[in-house]
Amino acid sequence: MKKKSTEIFEPFSLVVFGGNGDLALRKIYPALFHRFIAGQLVIDFNIIAITRRDNTEDEFYKELKHFIQLSIENDQDVSSDIERFVLKVKLLVIKENTVAAYAILKQHLEQFPTFQNIYYFSTPSSAFGSISAALKSSALVFDNSKVVLEKPLGFGSVSSQQINDEITEAFIEKQIYRIDHYLGKETVQNLMVLRFANNLFEKSWNRDSIDNIQITVAENLGVENRAGYYDNSGALLDMVQNHLLQLLCLVAMEPPNVLEADELRNEKLKVLNALRPITAKTVKEHTVKGQYTRGRIDNKEVSSYLEGIEKYASKTETYVAIKAFVDNWRWKDVPFYLRTGKRLKKRYSEIVINFKKVQHNLFPEKKKMGHNKLIISIQPDERIELVQMTKIPGPGGYRYQPISLKLDYSDTFKERFPEAYERLIMDVIRGNQTLFMRQDELQAAWKWTETISRSWKESKQANILYEAGSMGPIDNIMEQEHEWETNKEI
Ligand code: BG6
């Protein structure tokens, strides 16, 4: 057995199961390539892509180069770097998860006996158990091995726990990296700095000063070629259960004592456990679900969800809005509005903190006073805005209007922003679990979202249809002043 390593940056063999799949080609290899040309991979490494398909070698290397090139901005010429990188990637055909079939992998890995082995499971999660078992039986799991798991981990708390139990036959929790790529986004990490490196906000980050919080992840894409997967998940499991709840945790959690994986995860878990269950009695007034019909996006006709998946009776939701509450000291009765949908007018993700209005308007002009808002734009533009009421210059007394103070990331920081996967994969290599989910977090997130899907079934809540290219169904869970605000006009 290899010696347990305490080194921070060990040479590695990265084995990608589902190695010629979409995620691997679009995200994993380009992410490593960017770290490679940035000079961050100062250690030796090799990558092994595992596929089940025969005779795909030429096609694989062609696609590998194509997707890496696609990830390069500004037409930079990196062709010689691509050639150097591709030499590090080996494609192996393995058709079954058995010791006999893994012999070829073992042989390959044994050429690098001092490297840490990182196994990246980029396959459907139903295969995670058998891959783990085959790796263990092949004596390929060492103390310093790691495993990276892509979502979705099962289709509910039971299947997720079952998959986890299978994986933990081979790996212990300290070796497991459950990816939620939202946690790797620069602006999401900045949320931590904004909250905990600035005294200004922390003092008013609570129910006394905050009226409501809105977390939105809007997409203009449809389900593309993922109908088989998506139709079994819907927006609630595909987006809310992971990305939106992780954002909510970062906004709502207490400051961890130190920035260490378990300290942070303990705080996030407390938030998840404090989410008020949405029951069959409350589900109608606290949630909206919808499905898109035909419409136009960027002046192009797009088909409805049902036409896209060719399954005309599907009741899967492609939009969901939830009014959630975190029942704890800090957040009692402050609504958190979560919204996400496909085929909406525009792709954007943002968090809006709406502060309470001033308690008394002393100005003669009795125009409605808005909320002070802190808007954290996550994508596509990375920006922080502080909206405040400001006097309109000139005569006419105290006339006022809301004005934004803007910190535009791209104006302030000129360097390239790494993709989420770059940060996350480097963290796996270095053994830093801070940005990865622990099993108990995942179970708590399942528990809350499953109560919602169960309540939808029990109360027979139907989808509201919305036109592709719109901003989603009429959101009747919102009171007038809490309307889905910042991007409504675009
Ligand atoms: C994935 C979901 O996790 O996140 C997709 O499965 C979704 O349905 C995607 O499109 C959104 O990620 P991003 O980074 O483009 O906002």
Short mmCIF file of C-alpha atoms and ligand atoms in Angstrom, two decimals:
data_model
loop_
_atom_site.label_atom_id
_atom_site.label_comp_id
_atom_site.label_asym_id
_atom_site.label_seq_id
_atom_site.Cartn_x
_atom_site.Cartn_y
_atom_site.Cartn_z
CA MET A 1 0.00 0.00 0.00
CA LYS A 2 1.26 3.47 -0.81
CA LYS A 3 2.46 5.62 2.02
CA LYS A 4 -0.12 8.15 3.22
CA SER A 5 0.98 11.48 1.87
CA THR A 6 0.78 14.83 3.56
CA GLU A 7 2.22 16.59 0.53
CA ILE A 8 0.10 19.37 -0.79
CA PHE A 9 0.79 19.00 -4.45
CA GLU A 10 1.59 15.45 -5.46
CA PRO A 11 2.00 14.18 -9.02
CA PHE A 12 -1.22 12.56 -10.14
CA SER A 13 -2.86 10.14 -12.51
CA LEU A 14 -6.37 11.34 -13.29
CA VAL A 15 -8.66 8.56 -14.48
CA VAL A 16 -11.85 9.87 -16.06
CA PHE A 17 -14.69 7.36 -16.36
CA GLY A 18 -17.02 8.60 -19.07
CA GLY A 19 -13.80 9.96 -20.50
CA ASN A 20 -15.10 10.81 -23.96
CA GLY A 21 -18.42 12.16 -22.72
CA ASP A 22 -19.69 15.68 -23.05
CA LEU A 23 -18.71 16.87 -19.59
CA ALA A 24 -15.19 15.50 -19.83
CA LEU A 25 -14.60 17.08 -23.24
CA ARG A 26 -16.24 20.41 -22.53
CA LYS A 27 -15.21 20.98 -18.94
CA ILE A 28 -12.67 18.60 -17.39
CA TYR A 29 -9.90 18.55 -20.02
CA PRO A 30 -10.16 22.24 -20.92
CA ALA A 31 -10.00 23.10 -17.19
CA LEU A 32 -6.79 21.12 -16.77
CA PHE A 33 -5.39 22.58 -19.95
CA HIS A 34 -5.91 26.13 -18.67
CA ARG A 35 -4.12 25.32 -15.41
CA PHE A 36 -1.41 23.65 -17.48
CA ILE A 37 -0.72 26.72 -19.63
CA ALA A 38 -1.01 28.98 -16.61
CA GLY A 39 1.99 27.08 -15.24
CA GLN A 40 0.08 25.85 -12.19
CA LEU A 41 0.62 22.16 -12.88
CA VAL A 42 4.19 22.28 -11.68
CA ILE A 43 4.06 18.58 -10.99
CA ASP A 44 4.07 15.57 -13.25
CA PHE A 45 0.70 14.16 -14.25
CA ASN A 46 -1.08 11.97 -16.71
CA ILE A 47 -4.70 11.60 -17.71
CA ILE A 48 -6.46 8.38 -18.60
CA ALA A 49 -9.80 8.66 -20.37
CA ILE A 50 -11.91 5.53 -20.03
CA THR A 51 -14.48 4.75 -22.69
CA ARG A 52 -16.70 1.78 -23.48
CA ARG A 53 -16.72 2.47 -27.18
CA ASP A 54 -14.33 0.72 -29.62
CA ASN A 55 -12.53 2.46 -32.44
CA THR A 56 -13.04 5.96 -31.23
CA GLU A 57 -9.41 6.92 -30.71
CA ASP A 58 -8.99 9.24 -33.72
CA GLU A 59 -12.33 10.85 -33.11
CA PHE A 60 -11.52 11.28 -29.41
CA TYR A 61 -8.23 13.10 -29.97
CA LYS A 62 -9.84 15.28 -32.62
CA GLU A 63 -12.64 16.24 -30.24
CA LEU A 64 -10.24 16.72 -27.36
CA LYS A 65 -8.24 19.27 -29.36
CA HIS A 66 -11.41 20.88 -30.69
CA PHE A 67 -12.95 21.45 -27.25
CA ILE A 68 -9.72 22.73 -25.76
CA GLN A 69 -9.37 25.17 -28.65
CA LEU A 70 -13.00 26.21 -28.14
CA SER A 71 -12.24 27.18 -24.55
CA ILE A 72 -9.52 29.60 -25.58
CA GLU A 73 -10.54 33.23 -25.65
CA ASN A 74 -9.20 35.88 -28.02
CA ASP A 75 -8.01 33.53 -30.76
CA GLN A 76 -4.78 33.01 -28.88
CA ASP A 77 -2.48 30.55 -30.68
CA VAL A 78 -1.94 27.70 -28.25
CA SER A 79 -1.61 24.89 -30.77
CA SER A 80 1.82 23.78 -29.58
CA ASP A 81 0.59 23.75 -25.95
CA ILE A 82 -2.39 21.67 -27.03
CA GLU A 83 -0.06 19.16 -28.69
CA ARG A 84 2.04 18.93 -25.50
CA PHE A 85 -1.06 18.51 -23.34
CA VAL A 86 -2.67 15.87 -25.52
CA LEU A 87 0.44 13.71 -25.19
CA LYS A 88 -0.48 13.39 -21.52
CA VAL A 89 -3.90 11.95 -22.29
CA LYS A 90 -4.34 8.24 -22.95
CA LEU A 91 -7.63 6.67 -24.08
CA LEU A 92 -8.39 3.18 -22.75
CA VAL A 93 -11.36 1.04 -23.78
CA ILE A 94 -12.87 -0.71 -20.76
CA LYS A 95 -16.28 -2.22 -21.28
CA GLU A 96 -17.13 -3.71 -17.91
CA ASN A 97 -16.49 -2.90 -14.31
CA THR A 98 -14.62 -6.09 -13.43
CA VAL A 99 -11.13 -6.94 -12.23
CA ALA A 100 -10.37 -8.63 -15.54
CA ALA A 101 -11.43 -5.59 -17.54
CA TYR A 102 -9.50 -3.22 -15.23
CA ALA A 103 -6.21 -5.12 -15.75
CA ILE A 104 -5.30 -2.75 -18.57
CA LEU A 105 -5.92 0.26 -16.30
CA LYS A 106 -3.88 -1.28 -13.52
CA GLN A 107 -1.03 -1.92 -15.90
CA HIS A 108 -1.11 1.67 -17.01
CA LEU A 109 -1.26 3.14 -13.51
CA GLU A 110 1.59 0.93 -12.34
CA GLN A 111 3.89 2.87 -14.62
CA PHE A 112 3.45 5.76 -12.17
CA PRO A 113 3.74 4.07 -8.78
CA THR A 114 4.45 7.26 -6.81
CA PHE A 115 1.52 9.25 -8.24
CA GLN A 116 -1.76 9.80 -6.39
CA ASN A 117 -4.68 8.25 -8.28
CA ILE A 118 -7.67 10.50 -8.78
CA TYR A 119 -10.77 8.77 -10.13
CA TYR A 120 -13.28 11.09 -11.74
CA PHE A 121 -16.72 9.50 -12.15
CA SER A 122 -18.33 11.34 -15.04
CA THR A 123 -20.88 8.61 -15.81
CA PRO A 124 -24.48 8.14 -14.70
CA SER A 125 -24.40 7.65 -10.94
CA SER A 126 -25.94 4.17 -11.28
CA ALA A 127 -22.45 3.02 -12.33
CA PHE A 128 -20.58 4.60 -9.38
CA GLY A 129 -20.97 1.56 -7.12
CA SER A 130 -19.70 -0.98 -9.63
CA ILE A 131 -16.76 1.22 -10.67
CA SER A 132 -15.77 1.68 -7.00
CA ALA A 133 -16.04 -2.07 -6.37
CA ALA A 134 -13.94 -2.93 -9.43
CA LEU A 135 -11.26 -0.39 -8.42
CA LYS A 136 -11.15 -1.79 -4.92
CA SER A 137 -10.99 -5.43 -6.02
CA SER A 138 -8.24 -4.50 -8.47
CA ALA A 139 -6.23 -3.09 -5.55
CA LEU A 140 -6.24 0.35 -7.12
CA VAL A 141 -7.50 2.31 -4.11
CA PHE A 142 -4.75 3.63 -1.83
CA ASP A 143 -4.79 5.94 1.16
CA ASN A 144 -3.96 8.90 -1.02
CA SER A 145 -6.44 8.05 -3.80
CA LYS A 146 -9.40 10.34 -4.35
CA VAL A 147 -12.72 10.07 -6.08
CA VAL A 148 -14.64 12.92 -7.73
CA LEU A 149 -18.40 12.51 -8.13
CA GLU A 150 -20.52 14.38 -10.62
CA LYS A 151 -24.15 15.14 -9.91
CA PRO A 152 -26.85 13.92 -9.89
CA LEU A 153 -26.05 11.44 -7.16
CA GLY A 154 -29.17 9.33 -7.50
CA PHE A 155 -32.73 10.52 -7.91
CA GLY A 156 -33.67 10.97 -4.27
CA SER A 157 -32.42 10.49 -0.74
CA VAL A 158 -32.80 6.71 -0.85
CA SER A 159 -30.95 6.09 -4.12
CA SER A 160 -28.38 8.74 -3.20
CA GLN A 161 -27.68 7.06 0.14
CA GLN A 162 -27.48 3.68 -1.57
CA ILE A 163 -24.92 4.96 -4.08
CA ASN A 164 -22.99 6.55 -1.26
CA ASP A 165 -22.97 3.28 0.69
CA GLU A 166 -21.55 1.51 -2.35
CA ILE A 167 -18.84 4.11 -2.83
CA THR A 168 -17.87 4.05 0.83
CA GLU A 169 -17.13 0.34 0.53
CA ALA A 170 -14.06 1.52 -1.37
CA PHE A 171 -13.40 5.13 -0.29
CA ILE A 172 -13.72 7.00 2.99
CA GLU A 173 -15.39 10.43 3.27
CA LYS A 174 -12.02 12.22 3.28
CA GLN A 175 -11.33 10.81 -0.18
CA ILE A 176 -14.68 11.79 -1.69
CA TYR A 177 -15.18 15.05 -3.64
CA ARG A 178 -18.84 15.71 -4.56
CA ILE A 179 -18.87 18.45 -7.15
CA ASP A 180 -21.30 21.33 -7.24
CA HIS A 181 -19.72 23.52 -9.88
CA TYR A 182 -21.50 26.64 -8.58
CA LEU A 183 -19.14 26.59 -5.60
CA GLY A 184 -16.20 26.95 -7.98
CA LYS A 185 -17.49 30.17 -9.56
CA GLU A 186 -15.43 33.25 -8.71
CA THR A 187 -18.41 35.41 -7.73
CA VAL A 188 -19.79 32.68 -5.51
CA GLN A 189 -16.49 32.53 -3.66
CA ASN A 190 -16.52 36.29 -3.45
CA LEU A 191 -19.73 36.00 -1.49
CA MET A 192 -17.66 34.61 1.38
CA VAL A 193 -15.21 37.49 1.17
CA LEU A 194 -17.97 40.05 0.85
CA ARG A 195 -19.70 38.73 3.95
CA PHE A 196 -16.77 37.89 6.15
CA ALA A 197 -14.08 40.38 5.16
CA ASN A 198 -16.31 43.45 5.39
CA ASN A 199 -17.77 44.56 8.67
CA LEU A 200 -20.29 46.82 6.99
CA PHE A 201 -22.60 44.08 5.78
CA GLU A 202 -22.28 41.55 8.57
CA LYS A 203 -23.82 43.98 11.08
CA SER A 204 -27.01 44.21 9.09
CA TRP A 205 -27.08 40.66 7.70
CA ASN A 206 -30.14 39.52 9.60
CA ARG A 207 -33.89 39.75 10.06
CA ASP A 208 -33.67 43.18 11.68
CA SER A 209 -32.34 44.82 8.54
CA ILE A 210 -33.21 42.49 5.67
CA ASP A 211 -36.68 42.31 4.21
CA ASN A 212 -36.19 39.43 1.76
CA ILE A 213 -33.55 37.67 -0.29
CA GLN A 214 -33.91 36.58 -3.91
CA ILE A 215 -31.76 33.97 -5.57
CA THR A 216 -32.26 33.53 -9.29
CA VAL A 217 -30.63 31.25 -11.82
CA ALA A 218 -32.28 31.91 -15.18
CA GLU A 219 -31.23 30.08 -18.32
CA ASN A 220 -32.18 30.66 -21.94
CA LEU A 221 -31.09 27.19 -23.01
CA GLY A 222 -33.59 24.34 -23.12
CA VAL A 223 -32.81 20.79 -22.11
CA GLU A 224 -30.68 20.29 -25.26
CA ASN A 225 -29.71 16.63 -25.68
CA ARG A 226 -30.24 15.66 -22.03
CA ALA A 227 -33.94 14.84 -22.19
CA GLY A 228 -33.51 11.33 -20.81
CA TYR A 229 -31.87 12.64 -17.68
CA TYR A 230 -33.79 15.89 -17.32
CA ASP A 231 -37.24 14.43 -17.66
CA ASN A 232 -36.59 12.34 -14.55
CA SER A 233 -35.27 15.31 -12.58
CA GLY A 234 -36.97 18.57 -13.48
CA ALA A 235 -35.82 21.98 -12.30
CA LEU A 236 -36.28 21.13 -8.61
CA LEU A 237 -33.77 18.30 -8.58
CA ASP A 238 -31.54 19.53 -11.39
CA MET A 239 -30.99 23.03 -10.00
CA VAL A 240 -32.63 23.76 -6.64
CA GLN A 241 -31.49 20.67 -4.75
CA ASN A 242 -27.87 21.55 -5.42
CA HIS A 243 -26.90 24.91 -6.93
CA LEU A 244 -29.62 27.15 -5.49
CA LEU A 245 -29.49 25.58 -2.04
CA GLN A 246 -25.71 25.92 -1.97
CA LEU A 247 -26.07 29.63 -2.79
CA LEU A 248 -28.72 29.96 -0.10
CA CYS A 249 -26.37 28.29 2.41
CA LEU A 250 -23.54 30.70 1.65
CA VAL A 251 -25.86 33.68 2.06
CA ALA A 252 -27.55 32.44 5.22
CA MET A 253 -24.89 30.54 7.17
CA GLU A 254 -23.13 31.74 10.30
CA PRO A 255 -19.45 32.61 9.92
CA PRO A 256 -17.35 29.45 10.30
CA ASN A 257 -14.58 29.74 12.92
CA VAL A 258 -11.92 29.13 10.31
CA LEU A 259 -11.98 28.47 6.60
CA GLU A 260 -11.67 24.72 6.77
CA ALA A 261 -13.74 22.14 4.95
CA ASP A 262 -15.65 20.68 7.88
CA GLU A 263 -16.11 24.00 9.66
CA LEU A 264 -17.75 25.44 6.57
CA ARG A 265 -19.77 22.34 5.87
CA ASN A 266 -21.05 22.22 9.46
CA GLU A 267 -22.40 25.76 9.04
CA LYS A 268 -24.04 24.97 5.70
CA LEU A 269 -25.62 21.85 7.16
CA LYS A 270 -27.21 23.89 9.96
CA VAL A 271 -28.88 26.11 7.36
CA LEU A 272 -30.21 23.13 5.41
CA ASN A 273 -31.57 21.59 8.59
CA ALA A 274 -33.30 24.86 9.46
CA LEU A 275 -35.23 25.08 6.16
CA ARG A 276 -38.93 25.08 6.93
CA PRO A 277 -40.54 22.01 5.31
CA ILE A 278 -43.04 22.83 2.57
CA THR A 279 -45.98 20.53 3.09
CA ALA A 280 -49.00 19.55 1.00
CA LYS A 281 -50.91 22.24 2.92
CA THR A 282 -48.46 25.05 2.21
CA VAL A 283 -47.05 24.04 -1.16
CA LYS A 284 -49.48 26.00 -3.32
CA GLU A 285 -48.82 29.30 -1.61
CA HIS A 286 -45.06 28.72 -1.42
CA THR A 287 -44.17 27.31 -4.83
CA VAL A 288 -44.85 27.81 -8.53
CA LYS A 289 -43.92 25.22 -11.11
CA GLY A 290 -44.04 25.64 -14.83
CA GLN A 291 -43.17 24.14 -18.19
CA TYR A 292 -42.23 26.05 -21.34
CA THR A 293 -44.23 26.08 -24.53
CA ARG A 294 -43.05 27.20 -27.95
CA GLY A 295 -41.67 30.69 -28.24
CA ARG A 296 -38.85 32.86 -29.54
CA ILE A 297 -35.40 33.36 -28.10
CA ASP A 298 -32.93 35.75 -29.73
CA ASN A 299 -35.38 36.05 -32.61
CA LYS A 300 -35.36 32.34 -33.26
CA GLU A 301 -38.37 30.07 -33.01
CA VAL A 302 -37.81 27.40 -30.36
CA SER A 303 -39.91 24.33 -29.70
CA SER A 304 -41.80 23.51 -26.53
CA TYR A 305 -40.38 21.25 -23.82
CA LEU A 306 -42.72 18.45 -24.85
CA GLU A 307 -41.78 18.67 -28.54
CA GLY A 308 -38.11 18.75 -27.54
CA ILE A 309 -38.28 15.57 -25.53
CA GLU A 310 -40.87 13.86 -27.75
CA LYS A 311 -42.86 12.72 -24.75
CA TYR A 312 -46.14 14.51 -24.88
CA ALA A 313 -47.55 13.67 -21.48
CA SER A 314 -44.54 14.67 -19.41
CA LYS A 315 -45.36 16.67 -16.30
CA THR A 316 -41.75 17.56 -15.56
CA GLU A 317 -41.26 21.16 -14.46
CA THR A 318 -38.75 23.33 -16.29
CA TYR A 319 -39.32 26.30 -13.99
CA VAL A 320 -39.68 26.53 -10.27
CA ALA A 321 -40.10 29.40 -7.82
CA ILE A 322 -40.07 28.80 -4.08
CA LYS A 323 -40.68 31.03 -1.11
CA ALA A 324 -38.48 29.43 1.52
CA PHE A 325 -37.82 30.22 5.17
CA VAL A 326 -34.81 29.43 7.31
CA ASP A 327 -36.17 28.93 10.79
CA ASN A 328 -33.36 30.12 13.00
CA TRP A 329 -32.46 33.12 15.13
CA ARG A 330 -30.93 35.18 12.35
CA TRP A 331 -33.51 34.60 9.63
CA LYS A 332 -36.86 34.01 11.32
CA ASP A 333 -39.63 34.99 8.87
CA VAL A 334 -37.35 36.48 6.20
CA PRO A 335 -38.47 35.03 2.86
CA PHE A 336 -35.84 33.58 0.55
CA TYR A 337 -37.22 33.55 -2.98
CA LEU A 338 -35.55 30.89 -5.11
CA ARG A 339 -36.17 30.86 -8.85
CA THR A 340 -34.80 28.92 -11.74
CA GLY A 341 -36.01 28.02 -15.19
CA LYS A 342 -35.02 26.93 -18.66
CA ARG A 343 -35.82 28.76 -21.88
CA LEU A 344 -36.26 32.09 -20.17
CA LYS A 345 -35.58 35.37 -21.88
CA LYS A 346 -32.03 35.76 -20.68
CA ARG A 347 -29.27 33.78 -18.96
CA TYR A 348 -28.34 35.36 -15.67
CA SER A 349 -27.74 34.34 -12.09
CA GLU A 350 -27.91 36.74 -9.20
CA ILE A 351 -28.55 37.15 -5.53
CA VAL A 352 -30.48 40.22 -4.38
CA ILE A 353 -30.49 41.22 -0.75
CA ASN A 354 -33.42 43.58 -0.20
CA PHE A 355 -32.93 45.62 2.93
CA LYS A 356 -35.88 46.97 4.87
CA LYS A 357 -37.21 50.35 3.88
CA VAL A 358 -36.67 53.38 6.11
CA GLN A 359 -39.29 53.44 8.81
CA HIS A 360 -40.45 57.03 8.21
CA ASN A 361 -40.32 59.20 5.08
CA LEU A 362 -39.47 62.71 6.25
CA PHE A 363 -39.12 64.22 2.78
CA PRO A 364 -41.96 66.32 1.43
CA GLU A 365 -41.96 64.35 -1.83
CA LYS A 366 -43.96 61.31 -0.81
CA LYS A 367 -42.74 59.19 -3.73
CA LYS A 368 -42.42 55.52 -2.91
CA MET A 369 -39.06 54.70 -1.36
CA GLY A 370 -37.47 51.50 -2.60
CA HIS A 371 -35.36 49.04 -0.72
CA ASN A 372 -31.63 49.44 -0.39
CA LYS A 373 -30.39 46.45 -2.31
CA LEU A 374 -27.19 44.57 -2.54
CA ILE A 375 -27.13 42.81 -5.90
CA ILE A 376 -24.55 40.12 -6.45
CA SER A 377 -24.46 39.21 -10.14
CA ILE A 378 -22.89 35.81 -10.60
CA GLN A 379 -23.16 35.47 -14.37
CA PRO A 380 -22.83 36.34 -17.17
CA ASP A 381 -21.54 39.66 -15.78
CA GLU A 382 -19.69 39.47 -12.50
CA ARG A 383 -20.74 42.53 -10.58
CA ILE A 384 -21.73 43.83 -7.19
CA GLU A 385 -24.19 46.69 -6.95
CA LEU A 386 -25.38 48.63 -3.98
CA VAL A 387 -28.63 50.40 -4.71
CA GLN A 388 -29.34 53.45 -2.60
CA MET A 389 -31.74 56.39 -2.70
CA THR A 390 -29.96 59.51 -3.95
CA LYS A 391 -30.95 63.15 -4.27
CA ILE A 392 -31.63 64.27 -7.82
CA PRO A 393 -29.43 67.36 -8.29
CA GLY A 394 -30.88 70.79 -8.96
CA PRO A 395 -33.94 72.70 -7.81
CA GLY A 396 -37.22 71.20 -6.83
CA GLY A 397 -36.46 70.34 -3.23
CA TYR A 398 -35.56 66.92 -2.03
CA ARG A 399 -36.33 64.76 -5.02
CA TYR A 400 -34.79 61.31 -4.90
CA GLN A 401 -34.31 58.20 -6.93
CA PRO A 402 -32.47 54.88 -6.56
CA ILE A 403 -28.89 54.90 -7.90
CA SER A 404 -26.44 52.01 -8.05
CA LEU A 405 -22.88 51.96 -6.84
CA LYS A 406 -21.30 49.35 -9.08
CA LEU A 407 -18.23 47.22 -8.70
CA ASP A 408 -17.72 45.56 -12.03
CA TYR A 409 -15.32 42.68 -11.66
CA SER A 410 -14.09 42.81 -15.23
CA ASP A 411 -13.31 46.55 -15.00
CA THR A 412 -11.41 46.09 -11.77
CA PHE A 413 -9.67 42.79 -12.36
CA LYS A 414 -8.17 42.53 -15.81
CA GLU A 415 -6.94 38.98 -15.61
CA ARG A 416 -8.89 36.03 -16.99
CA PHE A 417 -11.41 34.51 -14.57
CA PRO A 418 -10.81 30.79 -14.26
CA GLU A 419 -13.76 28.51 -15.00
CA ALA A 420 -15.35 26.85 -11.96
CA TYR A 421 -13.94 23.45 -12.91
CA GLU A 422 -10.37 24.76 -12.94
CA ARG A 423 -10.55 25.76 -9.29
CA LEU A 424 -12.39 22.61 -8.26
CA ILE A 425 -10.07 20.16 -10.01
CA MET A 426 -7.01 21.92 -8.58
CA ASP A 427 -8.58 21.65 -5.13
CA VAL A 428 -9.02 17.90 -5.62
CA ILE A 429 -5.37 17.56 -6.65
CA ARG A 430 -4.30 19.52 -3.55
CA GLY A 431 -6.70 17.69 -1.27
CA ASN A 432 -8.86 20.65 -0.24
CA GLN A 433 -12.49 19.61 0.34
CA THR A 434 -13.82 23.04 1.32
CA LEU A 435 -15.77 23.57 -1.90
CA PHE A 436 -17.23 20.06 -2.05
CA MET A 437 -20.36 18.72 -0.44
CA ARG A 438 -20.36 16.30 2.44
CA GLN A 439 -22.80 13.39 2.45
CA ASP A 440 -24.88 14.75 5.34
CA GLU A 441 -25.30 18.08 3.48
CA LEU A 442 -26.45 16.26 0.42
CA GLN A 443 -28.97 14.20 2.39
CA ALA A 444 -30.34 17.31 4.12
CA ALA A 445 -30.80 18.97 0.71
CA TRP A 446 -32.59 15.88 -0.61
CA LYS A 447 -34.83 15.75 2.42
CA TRP A 448 -36.08 19.30 1.93
CA THR A 449 -36.56 19.08 -1.84
CA GLU A 450 -38.24 15.70 -1.61
CA THR A 451 -40.84 17.13 0.73
CA ILE A 452 -41.66 19.62 -2.01
CA SER A 453 -41.96 17.03 -4.77
CA ARG A 454 -44.07 14.83 -2.51
CA SER A 455 -46.31 17.78 -1.66
CA TRP A 456 -46.71 18.61 -5.35
CA LYS A 457 -47.94 15.08 -5.96
CA GLU A 458 -50.24 14.99 -2.95
CA SER A 459 -51.80 18.34 -3.71
CA LYS A 460 -51.86 17.59 -7.48
CA GLN A 461 -50.19 20.91 -8.21
CA ALA A 462 -50.00 21.39 -11.99
CA ASN A 463 -47.43 23.17 -14.13
CA ILE A 464 -48.27 26.64 -15.31
CA LEU A 465 -47.31 26.87 -18.97
CA TYR A 466 -45.00 29.73 -19.97
CA GLU A 467 -43.82 30.82 -23.36
CA ALA A 468 -40.17 30.16 -24.20
CA GLY A 469 -38.40 33.51 -24.19
CA SER A 470 -40.59 34.96 -21.43
CA MET A 471 -39.61 35.45 -17.81
CA GLY A 472 -41.55 32.37 -16.71
CA PRO A 473 -45.06 31.94 -15.35
CA ILE A 474 -46.83 34.71 -13.52
CA ASP A 475 -45.30 34.48 -10.14
CA ASN A 476 -48.24 34.66 -7.79
CA ILE A 477 -46.26 33.70 -4.73
CA MET A 478 -44.68 37.12 -4.82
CA GLU A 479 -46.19 40.14 -3.23
CA GLN A 480 -46.07 43.25 -5.39
CA GLU A 481 -43.01 44.81 -3.84
CA HIS A 482 -41.02 41.60 -3.86
CA GLU A 483 -41.38 41.15 -7.56
CA TRP A 484 -38.69 39.48 -9.55
CA GLU A 485 -36.97 42.70 -9.95
CA THR A 486 -33.65 43.57 -11.39
CA ASN A 487 -33.82 41.91 -14.77
CA LYS A 488 -37.53 42.26 -15.36
CA GLU A 489 -37.17 45.02 -17.87
CA ILE A 490 -34.55 43.48 -20.14
C1 BG6 B 1 -26.12 21.87 -14.35
C2 BG6 B 1 -27.52 21.49 -14.71
O1 BG6 B 1 -25.77 21.36 -13.10
O2 BG6 B 1 -26.02 23.30 -14.32
C3 BG6 B 1 -27.91 22.08 -16.05
O3 BG6 B 1 -27.62 20.07 -14.77
C4 BG6 B 1 -27.69 23.57 -16.05
O4 BG6 B 1 -29.26 21.78 -16.38
C5 BG6 B 1 -26.29 23.92 -15.56
O5 BG6 B 1 -27.87 24.05 -17.37
C6 BG6 B 1 -26.12 25.43 -15.37
O6 BG6 B 1 -24.78 25.72 -15.12
P1 BG6 B 1 -24.17 27.15 -15.49
O7 BG6 B 1 -22.79 27.13 -14.92
O8 BG6 B 1 -24.22 27.25 -16.98
O9 BG6 B 1 -25.05 28.15 -14.83
#
